[in-house]
């Protein structure tokens, strides 16, 4: 009887280990699939889906500057909304070679123009490739901080 019990316990343990291995292999493959997708694509995306790496306060500073210089209608709320993007696009079109529409969409053309501006004025060290990454985020933070004087409140 003890031999039968040991055999059943051993077989149950082996089945459990096999099931656990298959479960982790399945989730491992799923995690690999997600991890291989690019963080930013060159397709246009919703302006609210983009992470520029700015805090709400930094966005407010940028909005103050855009209100003072590029017809941003407000509100100054620290949210990077469509109107914020449109004002930024007006700036990039007038000063940094952006040729796309003023539509409030963050696409590769906006990114390339931003990269040109940030490289010339705010220490961006990456490629002008239309892909938003950590170096662009760091330079964008420097730009936003330089806009803080535009906010008087």
PDB file of C-alpha atoms in Angstrom:
ATOM      1  CA  UNK A   1       0.000   0.000   0.000  1.00  0.00           C
ATOM      2  CA  UNK A   2       2.858   2.430   0.821  1.00  0.00           C
ATOM      3  CA  UNK A   3       4.392   1.822  -2.589  1.00  0.00           C
ATOM      4  CA  UNK A   4       1.082   2.637  -4.298  1.00  0.00           C
ATOM      5  CA  UNK A   5       0.700   5.816  -2.191  1.00  0.00           C
ATOM      6  CA  UNK A   6       4.242   6.959  -3.014  1.00  0.00           C
ATOM      7  CA  UNK A   7       3.675   6.283  -6.691  1.00  0.00           C
ATOM      8  CA  UNK A   8       0.423   8.286  -6.698  1.00  0.00           C
ATOM      9  CA  UNK A   9       2.003  11.181  -4.774  1.00  0.00           C
ATOM     10  CA  UNK A  10       4.999  11.187  -7.120  1.00  0.00           C
ATOM     11  CA  UNK A  11       2.791  11.083 -10.207  1.00  0.00           C
ATOM     12  CA  UNK A  12       0.590  13.901  -8.846  1.00  0.00           C
ATOM     13  CA  UNK A  13       3.671  16.015  -8.113  1.00  0.00           C
ATOM     14  CA  UNK A  14       5.036  15.396 -11.610  1.00  0.00           C
ATOM     15  CA  UNK A  15       1.713  16.409 -13.188  1.00  0.00           C
ATOM     16  CA  UNK A  16       1.650  19.561 -11.013  1.00  0.00           C
ATOM     17  CA  UNK A  17       5.196  20.510 -12.004  1.00  0.00           C
ATOM     18  CA  UNK A  18       4.423  19.890 -15.675  1.00  0.00           C
ATOM     19  CA  UNK A  19       1.246  21.977 -15.489  1.00  0.00           C
ATOM     20  CA  UNK A  20       3.109  24.801 -13.737  1.00  0.00           C
ATOM     21  CA  UNK A  21       5.858  24.695 -16.352  1.00  0.00           C
ATOM     22  CA  UNK A  22       3.353  24.873 -19.177  1.00  0.00           C
ATOM     23  CA  UNK A  23       1.496  27.744 -17.486  1.00  0.00           C
ATOM     24  CA  UNK A  24       4.685  29.752 -16.998  1.00  0.00           C
ATOM     25  CA  UNK A  25       5.864  28.982 -20.507  1.00  0.00           C
ATOM     26  CA  UNK A  26       2.565  30.324 -21.857  1.00  0.00           C
ATOM     27  CA  UNK A  27       2.809  33.543 -19.860  1.00  0.00           C
ATOM     28  CA  UNK A  28       6.500  33.823 -20.714  1.00  0.00           C
ATOM     29  CA  UNK A  29       5.690  33.750 -24.410  1.00  0.00           C
ATOM     30  CA  UNK A  30       2.924  36.325 -23.915  1.00  0.00           C
ATOM     31  CA  UNK A  31       5.265  38.619 -21.984  1.00  0.00           C
ATOM     32  CA  UNK A  32       7.908  38.299 -24.699  1.00  0.00           C
ATOM     33  CA  UNK A  33       5.364  39.267 -27.359  1.00  0.00           C
ATOM     34  CA  UNK A  34       4.358  42.413 -25.467  1.00  0.00           C
ATOM     35  CA  UNK A  35       7.967  43.328 -24.671  1.00  0.00           C
ATOM     36  CA  UNK A  36       9.014  43.205 -28.335  1.00  0.00           C
ATOM     37  CA  UNK A  37       6.511  45.835 -29.446  1.00  0.00           C
ATOM     38  CA  UNK A  38       8.015  49.316 -29.866  1.00  0.00           C
ATOM     39  CA  UNK A  39       7.221  51.890 -27.180  1.00  0.00           C
ATOM     40  CA  UNK A  40       6.501  54.575 -29.771  1.00  0.00           C
ATOM     41  CA  UNK A  41       5.432  54.085 -33.340  1.00  0.00           C
ATOM     42  CA  UNK A  42       5.711  56.460 -36.244  1.00  0.00           C
ATOM     43  CA  UNK A  43       1.942  56.347 -36.759  1.00  0.00           C
ATOM     44  CA  UNK A  44      -0.150  59.242 -35.533  1.00  0.00           C
ATOM     45  CA  UNK A  45      -1.670  58.600 -32.133  1.00  0.00           C
ATOM     46  CA  UNK A  46      -4.134  60.303 -29.878  1.00  0.00           C
ATOM     47  CA  UNK A  47      -2.519  63.350 -28.290  1.00  0.00           C
ATOM     48  CA  UNK A  48      -3.546  62.134 -24.854  1.00  0.00           C
ATOM     49  CA  UNK A  49      -1.854  58.746 -25.304  1.00  0.00           C
ATOM     50  CA  UNK A  50       1.652  60.173 -25.568  1.00  0.00           C
ATOM     51  CA  UNK A  51       4.028  60.276 -22.619  1.00  0.00           C
ATOM     52  CA  UNK A  52       6.348  63.218 -23.119  1.00  0.00           C
ATOM     53  CA  UNK A  53       7.892  62.617 -19.717  1.00  0.00           C
ATOM     54  CA  UNK A  54       6.530  65.869 -18.264  1.00  0.00           C
ATOM     55  CA  UNK A  55       4.872  66.434 -14.921  1.00  0.00           C
ATOM     56  CA  UNK A  56       1.565  68.262 -14.752  1.00  0.00           C
ATOM     57  CA  UNK A  57       3.414  71.377 -13.524  1.00  0.00           C
ATOM     58  CA  UNK A  58       5.838  71.213 -16.452  1.00  0.00           C
ATOM     59  CA  UNK A  59       2.925  70.940 -18.904  1.00  0.00           C
ATOM     60  CA  UNK A  60       1.352  74.008 -17.237  1.00  0.00           C
ATOM     61  CA  UNK A  61       4.600  75.952 -17.778  1.00  0.00           C
ATOM     62  CA  UNK A  62       4.610  74.935 -21.434  1.00  0.00           C
ATOM     63  CA  UNK A  63       0.934  75.911 -21.778  1.00  0.00           C
ATOM     64  CA  UNK A  64       1.661  79.370 -20.316  1.00  0.00           C
ATOM     65  CA  UNK A  65       4.416  79.871 -22.895  1.00  0.00           C
ATOM     66  CA  UNK A  66       2.187  78.591 -25.709  1.00  0.00           C
ATOM     67  CA  UNK A  67      -0.591  80.948 -24.559  1.00  0.00           C
ATOM     68  CA  UNK A  68       1.808  83.906 -24.581  1.00  0.00           C
ATOM     69  CA  UNK A  69       3.336  83.135 -27.990  1.00  0.00           C
ATOM     70  CA  UNK A  70       1.347  80.606 -30.062  1.00  0.00           C
ATOM     71  CA  UNK A  71      -2.400  81.209 -29.591  1.00  0.00           C
ATOM     72  CA  UNK A  72      -3.033  78.455 -27.075  1.00  0.00           C
ATOM     73  CA  UNK A  73      -6.620  79.189 -25.949  1.00  0.00           C
ATOM     74  CA  UNK A  74      -6.336  77.389 -22.602  1.00  0.00           C
ATOM     75  CA  UNK A  75      -7.141  76.227 -20.112  1.00  0.00           C
ATOM     76  CA  UNK A  76      -3.793  76.094 -18.359  1.00  0.00           C
ATOM     77  CA  UNK A  77      -4.500  72.838 -16.582  1.00  0.00           C
ATOM     78  CA  UNK A  78      -1.358  70.741 -17.008  1.00  0.00           C
ATOM     79  CA  UNK A  79      -3.108  68.349 -19.417  1.00  0.00           C
ATOM     80  CA  UNK A  80      -1.547  67.848 -22.837  1.00  0.00           C
ATOM     81  CA  UNK A  81      -4.800  68.120 -24.791  1.00  0.00           C
ATOM     82  CA  UNK A  82      -5.539  68.665 -28.479  1.00  0.00           C
ATOM     83  CA  UNK A  83      -5.363  72.460 -28.182  1.00  0.00           C
ATOM     84  CA  UNK A  84      -1.951  72.213 -26.496  1.00  0.00           C
ATOM     85  CA  UNK A  85      -0.722  70.086 -29.406  1.00  0.00           C
ATOM     86  CA  UNK A  86      -2.157  72.493 -31.978  1.00  0.00           C
ATOM     87  CA  UNK A  87      -0.343  75.446 -30.401  1.00  0.00           C
ATOM     88  CA  UNK A  88       2.882  73.419 -30.298  1.00  0.00           C
ATOM     89  CA  UNK A  89       2.373  72.488 -33.959  1.00  0.00           C
ATOM     90  CA  UNK A  90       1.936  76.192 -34.848  1.00  0.00           C
ATOM     91  CA  UNK A  91       5.257  76.921 -33.147  1.00  0.00           C
ATOM     92  CA  UNK A  92       7.006  74.022 -34.897  1.00  0.00           C
ATOM     93  CA  UNK A  93       5.505  75.005 -38.267  1.00  0.00           C
ATOM     94  CA  UNK A  94       6.617  78.620 -37.949  1.00  0.00           C
ATOM     95  CA  UNK A  95      10.084  77.972 -36.540  1.00  0.00           C
ATOM     96  CA  UNK A  96      11.234  74.351 -36.984  1.00  0.00           C
ATOM     97  CA  UNK A  97      10.133  72.973 -40.348  1.00  0.00           C
ATOM     98  CA  UNK A  98       6.953  71.130 -39.382  1.00  0.00           C
ATOM     99  CA  UNK A  99       4.950  70.756 -42.601  1.00  0.00           C
ATOM    100  CA  UNK A 100       1.995  68.685 -41.436  1.00  0.00           C
ATOM    101  CA  UNK A 101      -1.492  69.836 -40.582  1.00  0.00           C
ATOM    102  CA  UNK A 102      -2.358  71.738 -37.419  1.00  0.00           C
ATOM    103  CA  UNK A 103      -4.577  68.936 -36.170  1.00  0.00           C
ATOM    104  CA  UNK A 104      -3.446  68.259 -32.612  1.00  0.00           C
ATOM    105  CA  UNK A 105      -2.056  64.813 -33.456  1.00  0.00           C
ATOM    106  CA  UNK A 106       1.363  63.688 -32.236  1.00  0.00           C
ATOM    107  CA  UNK A 107       2.945  62.019 -35.262  1.00  0.00           C
ATOM    108  CA  UNK A 108       6.442  61.437 -36.561  1.00  0.00           C
ATOM    109  CA  UNK A 109       6.530  64.835 -38.315  1.00  0.00           C
ATOM    110  CA  UNK A 110       5.830  66.608 -35.021  1.00  0.00           C
ATOM    111  CA  UNK A 111       8.468  64.479 -33.307  1.00  0.00           C
ATOM    112  CA  UNK A 112      11.130  65.230 -35.947  1.00  0.00           C
ATOM    113  CA  UNK A 113      10.479  68.978 -35.701  1.00  0.00           C
ATOM    114  CA  UNK A 114      10.507  68.799 -31.913  1.00  0.00           C
ATOM    115  CA  UNK A 115      13.777  66.867 -32.047  1.00  0.00           C
ATOM    116  CA  UNK A 116      15.319  69.553 -34.277  1.00  0.00           C
ATOM    117  CA  UNK A 117      14.213  72.278 -31.869  1.00  0.00           C
ATOM    118  CA  UNK A 118      15.277  70.381 -28.763  1.00  0.00           C
ATOM    119  CA  UNK A 119      18.675  69.571 -30.297  1.00  0.00           C
ATOM    120  CA  UNK A 120      19.313  73.213 -31.172  1.00  0.00           C
ATOM    121  CA  UNK A 121      17.970  74.761 -27.971  1.00  0.00           C
ATOM    122  CA  UNK A 122      17.696  72.239 -25.123  1.00  0.00           C
ATOM    123  CA  UNK A 123      20.511  69.699 -25.302  1.00  0.00           C
ATOM    124  CA  UNK A 124      18.787  66.830 -27.128  1.00  0.00           C
ATOM    125  CA  UNK A 125      21.516  64.363 -28.119  1.00  0.00           C
ATOM    126  CA  UNK A 126      19.567  61.723 -30.037  1.00  0.00           C
ATOM    127  CA  UNK A 127      18.873  61.192 -33.712  1.00  0.00           C
ATOM    128  CA  UNK A 128      16.367  63.243 -35.702  1.00  0.00           C
ATOM    129  CA  UNK A 129      14.360  60.135 -36.516  1.00  0.00           C
ATOM    130  CA  UNK A 130      10.752  60.850 -35.531  1.00  0.00           C
ATOM    131  CA  UNK A 131      10.888  58.384 -32.630  1.00  0.00           C
ATOM    132  CA  UNK A 132      10.212  59.731 -29.138  1.00  0.00           C
ATOM    133  CA  UNK A 133      12.511  58.313 -26.485  1.00  0.00           C
ATOM    134  CA  UNK A 134      14.280  59.050 -23.187  1.00  0.00           C
ATOM    135  CA  UNK A 135      16.724  61.598 -24.631  1.00  0.00           C
ATOM    136  CA  UNK A 136      13.835  63.556 -26.163  1.00  0.00           C
ATOM    137  CA  UNK A 137      11.915  63.343 -22.872  1.00  0.00           C
ATOM    138  CA  UNK A 138      14.872  64.774 -20.951  1.00  0.00           C
ATOM    139  CA  UNK A 139      15.276  67.649 -23.413  1.00  0.00           C
ATOM    140  CA  UNK A 140      11.520  68.304 -23.342  1.00  0.00           C
ATOM    141  CA  UNK A 141      11.707  68.619 -19.543  1.00  0.00           C
ATOM    142  CA  UNK A 142      14.477  71.220 -19.951  1.00  0.00           C
ATOM    143  CA  UNK A 143      12.333  73.112 -22.466  1.00  0.00           C
ATOM    144  CA  UNK A 144       9.292  73.036 -20.163  1.00  0.00           C
ATOM    145  CA  UNK A 145      11.384  74.339 -17.255  1.00  0.00           C
ATOM    146  CA  UNK A 146      12.583  77.200 -19.455  1.00  0.00           C
ATOM    147  CA  UNK A 147       8.923  78.114 -19.991  1.00  0.00           C
ATOM    148  CA  UNK A 148       8.210  78.470 -16.265  1.00  0.00           C
ATOM    149  CA  UNK A 149       8.796  82.232 -16.332  1.00  0.00           C
ATOM    150  CA  UNK A 150       5.756  82.582 -18.601  1.00  0.00           C
ATOM    151  CA  UNK A 151       3.498  81.472 -15.725  1.00  0.00           C
ATOM    152  CA  UNK A 152       2.875  84.295 -13.289  1.00  0.00           C
ATOM    153  CA  UNK A 153       0.615  82.471 -10.839  1.00  0.00           C
TER     154      UNK A 153
END
